[in-house]
mmCIF file of C-alpha atoms and ligand atoms in Angstrom:
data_model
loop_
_atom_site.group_PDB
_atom_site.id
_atom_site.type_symbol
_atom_site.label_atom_id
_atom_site.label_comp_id
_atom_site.label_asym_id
_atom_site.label_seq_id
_atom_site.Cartn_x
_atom_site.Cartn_y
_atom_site.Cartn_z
ATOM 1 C CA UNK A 1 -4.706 23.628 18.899
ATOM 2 C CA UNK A 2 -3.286 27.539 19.775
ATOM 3 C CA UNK A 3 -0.780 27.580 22.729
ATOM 4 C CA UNK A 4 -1.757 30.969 24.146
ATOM 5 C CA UNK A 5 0.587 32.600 26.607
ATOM 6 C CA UNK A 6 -1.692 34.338 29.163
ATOM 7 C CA UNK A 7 -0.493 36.596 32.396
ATOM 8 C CA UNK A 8 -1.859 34.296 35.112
ATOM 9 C CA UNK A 9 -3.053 36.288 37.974
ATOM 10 C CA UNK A 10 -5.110 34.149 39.506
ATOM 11 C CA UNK A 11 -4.849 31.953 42.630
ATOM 12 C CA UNK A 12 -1.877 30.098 41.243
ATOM 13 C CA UNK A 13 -0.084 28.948 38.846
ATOM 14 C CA UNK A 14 1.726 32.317 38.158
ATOM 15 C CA UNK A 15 3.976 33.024 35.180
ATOM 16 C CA UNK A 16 7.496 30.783 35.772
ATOM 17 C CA UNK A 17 10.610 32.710 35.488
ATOM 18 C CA UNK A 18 12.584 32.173 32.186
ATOM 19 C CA UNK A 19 15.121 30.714 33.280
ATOM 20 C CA UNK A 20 12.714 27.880 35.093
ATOM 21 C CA UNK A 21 11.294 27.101 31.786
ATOM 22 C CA UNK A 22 15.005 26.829 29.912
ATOM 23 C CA UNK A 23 15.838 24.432 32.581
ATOM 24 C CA UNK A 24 13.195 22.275 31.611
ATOM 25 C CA UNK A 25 14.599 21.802 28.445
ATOM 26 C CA UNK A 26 17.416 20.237 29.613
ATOM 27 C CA UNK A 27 18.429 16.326 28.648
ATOM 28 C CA UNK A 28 16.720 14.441 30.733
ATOM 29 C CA UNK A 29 19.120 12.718 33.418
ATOM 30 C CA UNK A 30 18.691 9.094 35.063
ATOM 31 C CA UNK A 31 17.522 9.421 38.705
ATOM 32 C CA UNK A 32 20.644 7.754 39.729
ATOM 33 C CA UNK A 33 23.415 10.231 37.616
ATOM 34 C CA UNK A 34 25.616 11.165 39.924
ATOM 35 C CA UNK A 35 25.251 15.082 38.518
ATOM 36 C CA UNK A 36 21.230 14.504 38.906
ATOM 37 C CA UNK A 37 21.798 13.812 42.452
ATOM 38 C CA UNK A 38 24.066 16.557 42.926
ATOM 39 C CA UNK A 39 21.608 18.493 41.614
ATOM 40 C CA UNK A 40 18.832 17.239 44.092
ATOM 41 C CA UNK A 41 21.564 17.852 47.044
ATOM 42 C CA UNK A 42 21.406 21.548 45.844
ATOM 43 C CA UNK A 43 17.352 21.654 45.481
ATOM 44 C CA UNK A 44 17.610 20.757 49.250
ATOM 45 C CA UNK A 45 20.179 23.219 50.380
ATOM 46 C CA UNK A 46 18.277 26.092 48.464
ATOM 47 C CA UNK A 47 14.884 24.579 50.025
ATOM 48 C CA UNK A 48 16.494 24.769 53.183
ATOM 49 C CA UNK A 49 17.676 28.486 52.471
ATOM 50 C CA UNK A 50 14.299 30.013 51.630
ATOM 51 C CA UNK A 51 12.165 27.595 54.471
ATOM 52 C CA UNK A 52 14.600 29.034 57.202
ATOM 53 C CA UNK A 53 15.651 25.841 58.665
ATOM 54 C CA UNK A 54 18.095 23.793 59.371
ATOM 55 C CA UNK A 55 15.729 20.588 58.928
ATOM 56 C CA UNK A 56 18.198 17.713 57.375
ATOM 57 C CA UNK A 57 14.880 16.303 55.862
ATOM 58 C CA UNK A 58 14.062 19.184 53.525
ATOM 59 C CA UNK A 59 13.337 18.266 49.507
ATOM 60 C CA UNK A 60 10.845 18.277 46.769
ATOM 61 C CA UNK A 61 7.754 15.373 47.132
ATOM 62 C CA UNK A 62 6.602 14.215 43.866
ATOM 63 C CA UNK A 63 3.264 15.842 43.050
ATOM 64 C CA UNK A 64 1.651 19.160 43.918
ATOM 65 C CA UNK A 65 0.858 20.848 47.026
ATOM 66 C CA UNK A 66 -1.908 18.443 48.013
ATOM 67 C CA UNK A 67 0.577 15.453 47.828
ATOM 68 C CA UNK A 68 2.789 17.664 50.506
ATOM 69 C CA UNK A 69 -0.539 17.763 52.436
ATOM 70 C CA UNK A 70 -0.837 13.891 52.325
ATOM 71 C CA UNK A 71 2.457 13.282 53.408
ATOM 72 C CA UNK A 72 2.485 16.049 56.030
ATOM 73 C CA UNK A 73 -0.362 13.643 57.878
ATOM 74 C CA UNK A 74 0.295 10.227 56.689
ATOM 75 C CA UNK A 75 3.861 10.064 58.037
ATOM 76 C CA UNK A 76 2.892 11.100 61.275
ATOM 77 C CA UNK A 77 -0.666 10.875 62.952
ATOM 78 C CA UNK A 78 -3.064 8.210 62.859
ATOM 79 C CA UNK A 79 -5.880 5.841 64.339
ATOM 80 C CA UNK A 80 -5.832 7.333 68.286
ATOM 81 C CA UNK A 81 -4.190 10.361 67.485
ATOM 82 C CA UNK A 82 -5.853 13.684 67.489
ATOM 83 C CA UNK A 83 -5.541 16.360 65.452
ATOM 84 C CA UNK A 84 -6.470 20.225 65.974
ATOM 85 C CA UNK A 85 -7.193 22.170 62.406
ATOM 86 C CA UNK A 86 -7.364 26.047 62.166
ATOM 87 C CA UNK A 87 -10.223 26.298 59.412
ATOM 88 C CA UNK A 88 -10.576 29.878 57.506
ATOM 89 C CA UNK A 89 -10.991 28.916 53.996
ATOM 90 C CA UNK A 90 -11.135 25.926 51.531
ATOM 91 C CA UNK A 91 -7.359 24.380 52.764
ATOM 92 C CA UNK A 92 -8.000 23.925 56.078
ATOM 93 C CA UNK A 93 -11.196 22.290 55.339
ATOM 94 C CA UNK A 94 -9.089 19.749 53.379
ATOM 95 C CA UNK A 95 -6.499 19.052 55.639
ATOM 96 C CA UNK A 96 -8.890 18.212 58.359
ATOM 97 C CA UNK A 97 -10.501 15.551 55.684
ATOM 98 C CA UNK A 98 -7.185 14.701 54.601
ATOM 99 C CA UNK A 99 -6.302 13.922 58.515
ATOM 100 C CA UNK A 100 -9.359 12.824 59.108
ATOM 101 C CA UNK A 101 -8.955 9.807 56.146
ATOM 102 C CA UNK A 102 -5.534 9.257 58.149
ATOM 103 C CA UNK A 103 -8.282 8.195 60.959
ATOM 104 C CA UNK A 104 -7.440 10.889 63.444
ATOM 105 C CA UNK A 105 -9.472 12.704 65.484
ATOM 106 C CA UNK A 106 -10.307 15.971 64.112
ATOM 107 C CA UNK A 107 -10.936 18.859 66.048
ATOM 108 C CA UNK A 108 -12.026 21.557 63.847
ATOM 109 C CA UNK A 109 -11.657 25.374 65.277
ATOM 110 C CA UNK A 110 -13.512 27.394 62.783
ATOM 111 C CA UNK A 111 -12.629 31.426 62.145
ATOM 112 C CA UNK A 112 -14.488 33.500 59.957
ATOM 113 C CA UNK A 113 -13.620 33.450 56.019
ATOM 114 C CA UNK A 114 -11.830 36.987 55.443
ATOM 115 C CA UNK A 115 -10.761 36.716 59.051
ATOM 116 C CA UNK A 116 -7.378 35.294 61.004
ATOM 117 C CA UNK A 117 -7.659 32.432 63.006
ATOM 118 C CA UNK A 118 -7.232 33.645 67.009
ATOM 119 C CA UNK A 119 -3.806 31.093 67.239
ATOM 120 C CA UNK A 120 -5.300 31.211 70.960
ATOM 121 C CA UNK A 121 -7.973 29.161 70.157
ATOM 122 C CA UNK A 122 -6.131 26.623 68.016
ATOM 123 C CA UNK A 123 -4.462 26.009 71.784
ATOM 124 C CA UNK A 124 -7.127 26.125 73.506
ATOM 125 C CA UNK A 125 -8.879 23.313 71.569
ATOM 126 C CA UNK A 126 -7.691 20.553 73.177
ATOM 127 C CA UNK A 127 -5.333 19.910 76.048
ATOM 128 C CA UNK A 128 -2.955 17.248 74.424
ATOM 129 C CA UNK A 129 -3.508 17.023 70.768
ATOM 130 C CA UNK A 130 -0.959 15.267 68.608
ATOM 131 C CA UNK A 131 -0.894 18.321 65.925
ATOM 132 C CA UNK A 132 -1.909 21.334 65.523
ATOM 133 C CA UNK A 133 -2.446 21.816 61.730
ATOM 134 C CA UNK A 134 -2.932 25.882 60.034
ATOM 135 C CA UNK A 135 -2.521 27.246 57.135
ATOM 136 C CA UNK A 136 -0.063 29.951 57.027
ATOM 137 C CA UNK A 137 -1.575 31.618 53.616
ATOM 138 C CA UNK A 138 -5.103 31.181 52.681
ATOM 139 C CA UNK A 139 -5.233 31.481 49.054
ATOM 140 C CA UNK A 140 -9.030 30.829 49.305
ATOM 141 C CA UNK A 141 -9.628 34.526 50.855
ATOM 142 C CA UNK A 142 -6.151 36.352 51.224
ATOM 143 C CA UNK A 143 -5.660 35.729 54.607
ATOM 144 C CA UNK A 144 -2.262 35.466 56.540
ATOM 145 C CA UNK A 145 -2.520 33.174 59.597
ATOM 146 C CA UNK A 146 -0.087 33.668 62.561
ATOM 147 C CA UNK A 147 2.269 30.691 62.918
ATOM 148 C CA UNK A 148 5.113 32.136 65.390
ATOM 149 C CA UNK A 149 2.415 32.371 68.350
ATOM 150 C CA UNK A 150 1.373 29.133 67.629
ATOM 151 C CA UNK A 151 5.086 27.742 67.740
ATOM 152 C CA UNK A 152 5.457 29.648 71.087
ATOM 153 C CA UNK A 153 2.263 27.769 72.413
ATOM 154 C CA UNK A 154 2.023 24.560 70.948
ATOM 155 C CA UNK A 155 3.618 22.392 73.877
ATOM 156 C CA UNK A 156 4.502 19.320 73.217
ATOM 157 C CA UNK A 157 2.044 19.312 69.804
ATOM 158 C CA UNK A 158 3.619 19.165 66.497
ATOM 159 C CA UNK A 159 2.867 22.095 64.779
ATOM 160 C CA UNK A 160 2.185 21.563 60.879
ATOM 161 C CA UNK A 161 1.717 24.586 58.708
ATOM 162 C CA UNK A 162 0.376 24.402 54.765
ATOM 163 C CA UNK A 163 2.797 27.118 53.321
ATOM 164 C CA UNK A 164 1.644 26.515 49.612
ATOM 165 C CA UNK A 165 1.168 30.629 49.056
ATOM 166 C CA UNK A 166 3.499 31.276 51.414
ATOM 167 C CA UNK A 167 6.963 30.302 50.943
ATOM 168 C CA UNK A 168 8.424 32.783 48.607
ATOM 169 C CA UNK A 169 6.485 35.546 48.940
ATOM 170 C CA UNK A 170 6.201 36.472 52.459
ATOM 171 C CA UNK A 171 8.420 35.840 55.839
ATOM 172 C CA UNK A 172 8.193 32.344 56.826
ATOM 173 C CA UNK A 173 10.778 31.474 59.594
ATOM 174 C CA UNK A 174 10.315 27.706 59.814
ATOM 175 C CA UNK A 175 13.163 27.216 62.775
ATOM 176 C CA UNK A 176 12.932 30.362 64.953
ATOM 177 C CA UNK A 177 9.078 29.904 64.911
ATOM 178 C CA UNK A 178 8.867 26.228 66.260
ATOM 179 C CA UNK A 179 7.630 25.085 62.330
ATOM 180 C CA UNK A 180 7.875 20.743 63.010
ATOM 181 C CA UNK A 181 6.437 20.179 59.586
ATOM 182 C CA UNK A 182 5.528 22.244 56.592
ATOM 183 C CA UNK A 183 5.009 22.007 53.004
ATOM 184 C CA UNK A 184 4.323 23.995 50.150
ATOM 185 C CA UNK A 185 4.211 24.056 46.352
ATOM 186 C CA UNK A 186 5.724 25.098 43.429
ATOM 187 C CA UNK A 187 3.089 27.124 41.219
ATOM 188 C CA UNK A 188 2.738 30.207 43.515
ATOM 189 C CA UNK A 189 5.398 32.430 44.768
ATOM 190 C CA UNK A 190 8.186 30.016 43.564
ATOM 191 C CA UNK A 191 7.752 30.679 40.333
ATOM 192 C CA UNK A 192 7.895 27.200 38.946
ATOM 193 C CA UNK A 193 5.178 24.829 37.183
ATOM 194 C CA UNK A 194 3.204 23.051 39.579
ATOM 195 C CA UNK A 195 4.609 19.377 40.081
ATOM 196 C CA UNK A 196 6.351 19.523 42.838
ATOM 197 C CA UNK A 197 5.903 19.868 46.682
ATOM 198 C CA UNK A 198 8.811 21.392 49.174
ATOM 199 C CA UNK A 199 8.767 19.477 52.273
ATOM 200 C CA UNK A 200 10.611 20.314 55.298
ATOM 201 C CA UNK A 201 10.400 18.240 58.641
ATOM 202 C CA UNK A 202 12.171 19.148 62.087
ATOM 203 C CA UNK A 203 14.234 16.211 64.404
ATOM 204 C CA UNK A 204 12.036 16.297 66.388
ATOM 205 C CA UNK A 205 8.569 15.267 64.312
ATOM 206 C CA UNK A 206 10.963 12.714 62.899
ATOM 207 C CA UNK A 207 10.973 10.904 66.726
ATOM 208 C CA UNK A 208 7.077 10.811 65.643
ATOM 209 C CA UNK A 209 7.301 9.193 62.188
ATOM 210 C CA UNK A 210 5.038 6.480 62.056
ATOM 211 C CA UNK A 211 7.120 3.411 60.982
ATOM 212 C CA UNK A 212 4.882 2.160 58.088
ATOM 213 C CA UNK A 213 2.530 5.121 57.084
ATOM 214 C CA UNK A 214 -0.615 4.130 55.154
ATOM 215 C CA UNK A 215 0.481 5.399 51.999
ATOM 216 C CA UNK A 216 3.289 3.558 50.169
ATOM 217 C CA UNK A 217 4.258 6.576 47.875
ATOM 218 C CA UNK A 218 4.240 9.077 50.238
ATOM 219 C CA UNK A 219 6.617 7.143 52.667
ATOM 220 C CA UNK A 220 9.584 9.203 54.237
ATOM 221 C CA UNK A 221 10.748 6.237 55.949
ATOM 222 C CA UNK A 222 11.665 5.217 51.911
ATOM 223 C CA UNK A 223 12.098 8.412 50.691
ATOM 224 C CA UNK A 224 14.524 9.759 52.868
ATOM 225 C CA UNK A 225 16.886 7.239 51.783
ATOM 226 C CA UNK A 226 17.047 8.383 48.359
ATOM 227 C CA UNK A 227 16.955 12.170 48.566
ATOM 228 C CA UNK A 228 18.948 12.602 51.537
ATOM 229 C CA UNK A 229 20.997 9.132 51.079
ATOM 230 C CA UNK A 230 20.175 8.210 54.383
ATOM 231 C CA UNK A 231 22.967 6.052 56.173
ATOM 232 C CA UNK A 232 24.472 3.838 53.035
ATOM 233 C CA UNK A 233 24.028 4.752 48.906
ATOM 234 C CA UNK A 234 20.454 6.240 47.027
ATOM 235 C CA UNK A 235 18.093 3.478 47.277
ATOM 236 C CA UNK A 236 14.993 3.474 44.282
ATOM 237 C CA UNK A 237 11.840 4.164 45.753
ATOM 238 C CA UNK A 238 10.569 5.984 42.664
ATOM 239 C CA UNK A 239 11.397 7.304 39.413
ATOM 240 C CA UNK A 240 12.306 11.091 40.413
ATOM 241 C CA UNK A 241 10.290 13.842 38.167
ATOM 242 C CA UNK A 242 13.967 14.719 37.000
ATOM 243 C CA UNK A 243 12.645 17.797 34.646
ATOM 244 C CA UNK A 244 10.521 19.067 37.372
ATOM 245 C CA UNK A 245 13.164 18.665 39.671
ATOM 246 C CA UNK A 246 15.353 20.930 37.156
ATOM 247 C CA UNK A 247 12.964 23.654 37.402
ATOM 248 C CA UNK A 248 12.276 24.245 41.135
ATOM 249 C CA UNK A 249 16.445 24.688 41.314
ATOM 250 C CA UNK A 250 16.568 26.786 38.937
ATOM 251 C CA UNK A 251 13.882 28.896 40.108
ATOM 252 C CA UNK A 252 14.664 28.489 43.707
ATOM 253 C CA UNK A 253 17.772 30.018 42.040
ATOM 254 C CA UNK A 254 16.120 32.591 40.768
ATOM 255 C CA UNK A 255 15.026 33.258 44.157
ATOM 256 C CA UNK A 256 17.986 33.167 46.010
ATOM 257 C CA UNK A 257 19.810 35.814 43.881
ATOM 258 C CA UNK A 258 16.925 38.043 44.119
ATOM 259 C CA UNK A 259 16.961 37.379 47.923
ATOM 260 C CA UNK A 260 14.165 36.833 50.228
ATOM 261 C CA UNK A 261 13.901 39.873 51.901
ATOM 262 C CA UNK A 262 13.979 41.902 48.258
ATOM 263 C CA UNK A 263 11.492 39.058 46.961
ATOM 264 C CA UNK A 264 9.371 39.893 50.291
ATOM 265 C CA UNK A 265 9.434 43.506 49.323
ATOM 266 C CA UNK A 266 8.300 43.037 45.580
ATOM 267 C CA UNK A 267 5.767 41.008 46.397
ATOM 268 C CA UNK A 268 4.550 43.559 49.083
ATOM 269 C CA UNK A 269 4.889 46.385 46.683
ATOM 270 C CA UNK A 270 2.955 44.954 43.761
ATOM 271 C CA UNK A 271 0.355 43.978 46.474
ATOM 272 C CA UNK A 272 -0.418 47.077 47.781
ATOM 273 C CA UNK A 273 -0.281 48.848 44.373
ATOM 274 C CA UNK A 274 -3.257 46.527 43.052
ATOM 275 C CA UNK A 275 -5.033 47.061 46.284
ATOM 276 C CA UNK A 276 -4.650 50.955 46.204
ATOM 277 C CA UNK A 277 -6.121 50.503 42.661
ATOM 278 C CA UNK A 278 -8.692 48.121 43.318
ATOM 279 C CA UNK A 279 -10.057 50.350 46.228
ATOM 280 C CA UNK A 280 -10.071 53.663 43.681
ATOM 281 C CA UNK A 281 -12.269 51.864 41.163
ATOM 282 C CA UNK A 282 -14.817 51.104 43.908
ATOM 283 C CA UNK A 283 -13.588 47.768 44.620
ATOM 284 C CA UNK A 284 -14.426 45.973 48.420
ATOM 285 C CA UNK A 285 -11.025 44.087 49.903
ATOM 286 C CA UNK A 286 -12.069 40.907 51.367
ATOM 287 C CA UNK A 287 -9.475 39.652 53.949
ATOM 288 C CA UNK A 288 -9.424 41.699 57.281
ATOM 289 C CA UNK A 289 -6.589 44.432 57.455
ATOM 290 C CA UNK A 290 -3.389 43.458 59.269
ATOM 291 C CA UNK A 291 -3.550 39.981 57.720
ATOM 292 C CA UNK A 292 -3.758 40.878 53.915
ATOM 293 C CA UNK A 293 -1.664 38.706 51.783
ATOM 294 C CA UNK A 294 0.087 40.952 49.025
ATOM 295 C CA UNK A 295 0.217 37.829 46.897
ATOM 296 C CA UNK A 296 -3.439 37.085 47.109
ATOM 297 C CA UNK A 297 -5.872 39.886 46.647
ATOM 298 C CA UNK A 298 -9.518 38.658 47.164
ATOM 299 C CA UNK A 299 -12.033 41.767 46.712
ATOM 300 C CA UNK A 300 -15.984 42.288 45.973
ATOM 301 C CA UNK A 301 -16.816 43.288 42.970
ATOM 302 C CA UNK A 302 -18.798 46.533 42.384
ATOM 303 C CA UNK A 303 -22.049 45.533 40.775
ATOM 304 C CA UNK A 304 -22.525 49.007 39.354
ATOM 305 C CA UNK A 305 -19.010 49.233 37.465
ATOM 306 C CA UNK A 306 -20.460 45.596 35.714
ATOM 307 C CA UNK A 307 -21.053 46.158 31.811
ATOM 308 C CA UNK A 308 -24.831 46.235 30.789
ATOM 309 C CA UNK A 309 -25.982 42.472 31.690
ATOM 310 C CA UNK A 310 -22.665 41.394 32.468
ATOM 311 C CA UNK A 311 -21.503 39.061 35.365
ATOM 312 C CA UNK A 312 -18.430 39.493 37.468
ATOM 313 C CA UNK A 313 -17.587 35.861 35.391
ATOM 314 C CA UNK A 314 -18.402 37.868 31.935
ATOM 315 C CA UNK A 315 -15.688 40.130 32.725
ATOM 316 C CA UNK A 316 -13.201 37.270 34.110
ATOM 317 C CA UNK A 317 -13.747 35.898 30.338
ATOM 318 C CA UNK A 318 -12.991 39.131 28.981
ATOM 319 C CA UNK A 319 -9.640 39.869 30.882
ATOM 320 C CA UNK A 320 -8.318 36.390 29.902
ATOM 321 C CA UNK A 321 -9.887 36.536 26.324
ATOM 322 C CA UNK A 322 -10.153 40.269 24.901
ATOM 323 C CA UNK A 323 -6.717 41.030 27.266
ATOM 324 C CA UNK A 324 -4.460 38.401 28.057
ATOM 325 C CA UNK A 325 -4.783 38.102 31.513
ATOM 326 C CA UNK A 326 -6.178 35.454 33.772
ATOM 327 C CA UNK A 327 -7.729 35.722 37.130
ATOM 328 C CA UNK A 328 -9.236 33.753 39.560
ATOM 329 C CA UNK A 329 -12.932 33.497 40.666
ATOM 330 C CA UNK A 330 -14.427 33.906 44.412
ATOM 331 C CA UNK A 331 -14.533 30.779 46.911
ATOM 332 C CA UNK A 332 -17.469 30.954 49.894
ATOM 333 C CA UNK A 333 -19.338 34.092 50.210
ATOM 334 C CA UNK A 334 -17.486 35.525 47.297
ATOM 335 C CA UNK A 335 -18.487 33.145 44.354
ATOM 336 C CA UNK A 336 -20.339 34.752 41.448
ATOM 337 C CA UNK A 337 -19.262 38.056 43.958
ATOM 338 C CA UNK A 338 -15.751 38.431 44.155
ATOM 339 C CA UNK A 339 -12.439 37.464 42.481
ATOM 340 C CA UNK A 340 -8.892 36.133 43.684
ATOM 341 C CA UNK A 341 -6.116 37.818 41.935
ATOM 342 C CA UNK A 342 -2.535 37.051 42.628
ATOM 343 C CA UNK A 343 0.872 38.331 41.869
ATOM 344 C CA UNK A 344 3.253 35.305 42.596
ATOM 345 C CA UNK A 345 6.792 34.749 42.255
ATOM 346 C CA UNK A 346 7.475 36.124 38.454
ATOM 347 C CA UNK A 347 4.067 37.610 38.020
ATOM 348 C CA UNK A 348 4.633 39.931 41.235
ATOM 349 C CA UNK A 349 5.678 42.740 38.593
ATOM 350 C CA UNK A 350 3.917 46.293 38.728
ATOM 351 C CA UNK A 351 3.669 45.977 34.730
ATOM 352 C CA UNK A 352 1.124 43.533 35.406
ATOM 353 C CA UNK A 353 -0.806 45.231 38.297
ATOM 354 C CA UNK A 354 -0.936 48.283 35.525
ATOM 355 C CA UNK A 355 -1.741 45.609 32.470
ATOM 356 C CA UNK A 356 -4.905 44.506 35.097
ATOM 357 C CA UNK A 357 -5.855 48.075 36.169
ATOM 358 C CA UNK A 358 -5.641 49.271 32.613
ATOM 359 C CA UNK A 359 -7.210 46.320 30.964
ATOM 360 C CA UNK A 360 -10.482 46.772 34.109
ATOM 361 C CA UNK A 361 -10.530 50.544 33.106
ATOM 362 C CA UNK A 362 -11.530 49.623 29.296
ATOM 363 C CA UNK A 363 -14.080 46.823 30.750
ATOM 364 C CA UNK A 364 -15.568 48.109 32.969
ATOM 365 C CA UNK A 365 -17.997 50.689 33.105
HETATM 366 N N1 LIG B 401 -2.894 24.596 50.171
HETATM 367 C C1 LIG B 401 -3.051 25.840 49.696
HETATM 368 C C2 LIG B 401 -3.012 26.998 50.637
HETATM 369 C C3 LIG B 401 -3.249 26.048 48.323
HETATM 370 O O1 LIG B 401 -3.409 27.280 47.853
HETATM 371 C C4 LIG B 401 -3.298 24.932 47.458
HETATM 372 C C5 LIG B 401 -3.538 25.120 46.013
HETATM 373 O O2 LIG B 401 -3.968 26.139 45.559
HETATM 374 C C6 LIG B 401 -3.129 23.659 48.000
HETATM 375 C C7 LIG B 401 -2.924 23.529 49.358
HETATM 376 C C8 LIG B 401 -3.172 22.457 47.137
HETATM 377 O O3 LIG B 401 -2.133 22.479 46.214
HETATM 378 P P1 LIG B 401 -2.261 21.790 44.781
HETATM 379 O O4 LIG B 401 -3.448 22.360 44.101
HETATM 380 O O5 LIG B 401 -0.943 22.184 44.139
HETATM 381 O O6 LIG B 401 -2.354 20.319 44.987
#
């Protein structure tokens, strides 16, 4: 078998930064080394740094953004409890399932797919809900959802926000925006291999832990005693993905001496230059203006710039193939009609957006 080393610009995972991928070669530590845990103390503090928070309960779940997800319900709503999800693209559709299997009450506020969610509506959904559940970056269709109205609003509601796209690559304030719970994942604007999940949970959704949460795995009652130590020593709960755990400091490393706001700014940058050059080869953006997401571009694509008899998936096949770069297909509306390209964490460079605008100008016609 080749090992091929593509440009990924699609919906995630991006290109890791070098020094992510040097980290995983490291010798692999026991999950009770007093340097690994060291090491896991300073994956929290960073996490902590680049969330915005203070939250004591702040690390890296075992497993990919969807395992955040679980946990983000599991540990805290349940039979009785109901649950108000802002739906505007594929991830809000799965955490009201995923609350939903958690046998809450789901009550499902539904925005257009391109389009923000009105936060007004999300509080206007119910009068008491448990949570109020929104994702903060749709990667499904480039949207940015508001999250700081929502914090102002949300009463005595826990407000949970998916920040899988988010953290990283734009401002995400999970403190001074009333954030109780979010999570997000490593493959996107982290710059790290997916594997892991960043968690981050406020005092006060802790008061709303539920003491013995359906899932075993996922259990932050158990958890929290080895990554934060809790009261006494580390207890086991389960082998930690040490390697994995290697990489997300080292790129949230990465991160930190870039700093946020100059990470912010070249992910904007590279954003807007592939949307400027989208838009002068005839290209349609997707998401509605004012929400864009710089770090997911989701656009129609011109049926009259298509080679003779091609499909929009031809060309896909042909970037990744013929050129070396990989991005992502439509979701909703746009399958078979529009693409998802992003530029996340190490892949937000402008020699990319110029390797994708360059590589589209030999394709296309
Ligand atoms: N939420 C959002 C916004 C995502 O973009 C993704 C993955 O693309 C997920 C959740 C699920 O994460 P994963 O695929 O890493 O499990």
């Amino acid at each position: 078998m080749t090992h091929r080393d593509p440009v990924l610009m699609g919906p995630g995972p991006c290109n890791p930064y070098p020094e992510v991928m040097e980290a995983y070669a490291r010798p692999v530590l026991g999950h009770l080394d007093p340097d690994f845990i060291a090491l896991m103390d300073e994956v929290g503090d960073r996490l902590r740094q680049v969330f915005q928070t203070t939250n004591q309960l702040t690390f890296a779940v075992s497993g990919t953004g969807s395992a955040g997800m679980e946990a983000a319900f599991v540990n805290f709503v349940g039979p009785g409890d109901t649950v108000v999800v802002g739906v505007n693209g594929v991830f809000g559709g799965r955490m009201c399932d995923v609350a939903a299997r958690c046998g809450a009450e789901v009550v499902r506020v539904d925005a257009p797919w391109g389009a923000p969610i009105d936060p007004n509506d999300l509080i206007d959904a119910h009068p008491s809900p448990k949570m109020i559940a929104v994702v903060h970056a749709e990667t499904s269709t480039g949207v940015r959802n508001d999250l700081a109205t929502l914090g102002a609003k949300k009463g005595d509601a826990l407000l949970l926000a998916d920040c899988v796209t988010s953290l990283g690559g734009i401002d995400l304030r999970i403190d001074e925006w009333g954030v109780d719970i979010a999570y997000s994942g490593t493959q996107k604007c982290l710059g790290v291999p997916p594997g892991l999940a960043p968690l981050t949970v406020s005092d006060r959704a802790l008061t709303h832990l539920r003491e013995t949460p359906q899932s075993w795995y996922l259990d932050l009652n158990m958890i929290a005693k080895y990554v934060t130590g809790g009261d006494g020593a580390r207890a086991y709960h389960h082998t930690a993905p040490i390697s994995s755990l290697y990489g997300i400091h080292a790129g949230l490393g990465a991160l930190l001496d870039e700093g946020l706001e100059a990470s912010f700014a070249r992910h904007q940058a590279v954003g807007d230059a592939l949307q400027a050059g989208l838009v002068d080869r005839g290209f349609e953006l997707f998401a509605a203006e004012g929400n864009r997401l710089p770090q997911l571009t989701s656009v129609w694509v011109p049926e009259d710039r298509l080679p003779d008899g091609a499909t929009e998936a031809d060309v896909r096949r042909s970037l990744l193939l013929d050129y070396g770069v990989e991005i992502g297909g439509g979701l909703g509306d746009l399958a078979g009609k529009g693409w998802r390209i992003g530029l996340m964490g190490h892949t937000a460079r402008m020699r990319n957006v110029q390797l994708l605008l360059a590589s589209l100008d030999d394709i296309l016609v």
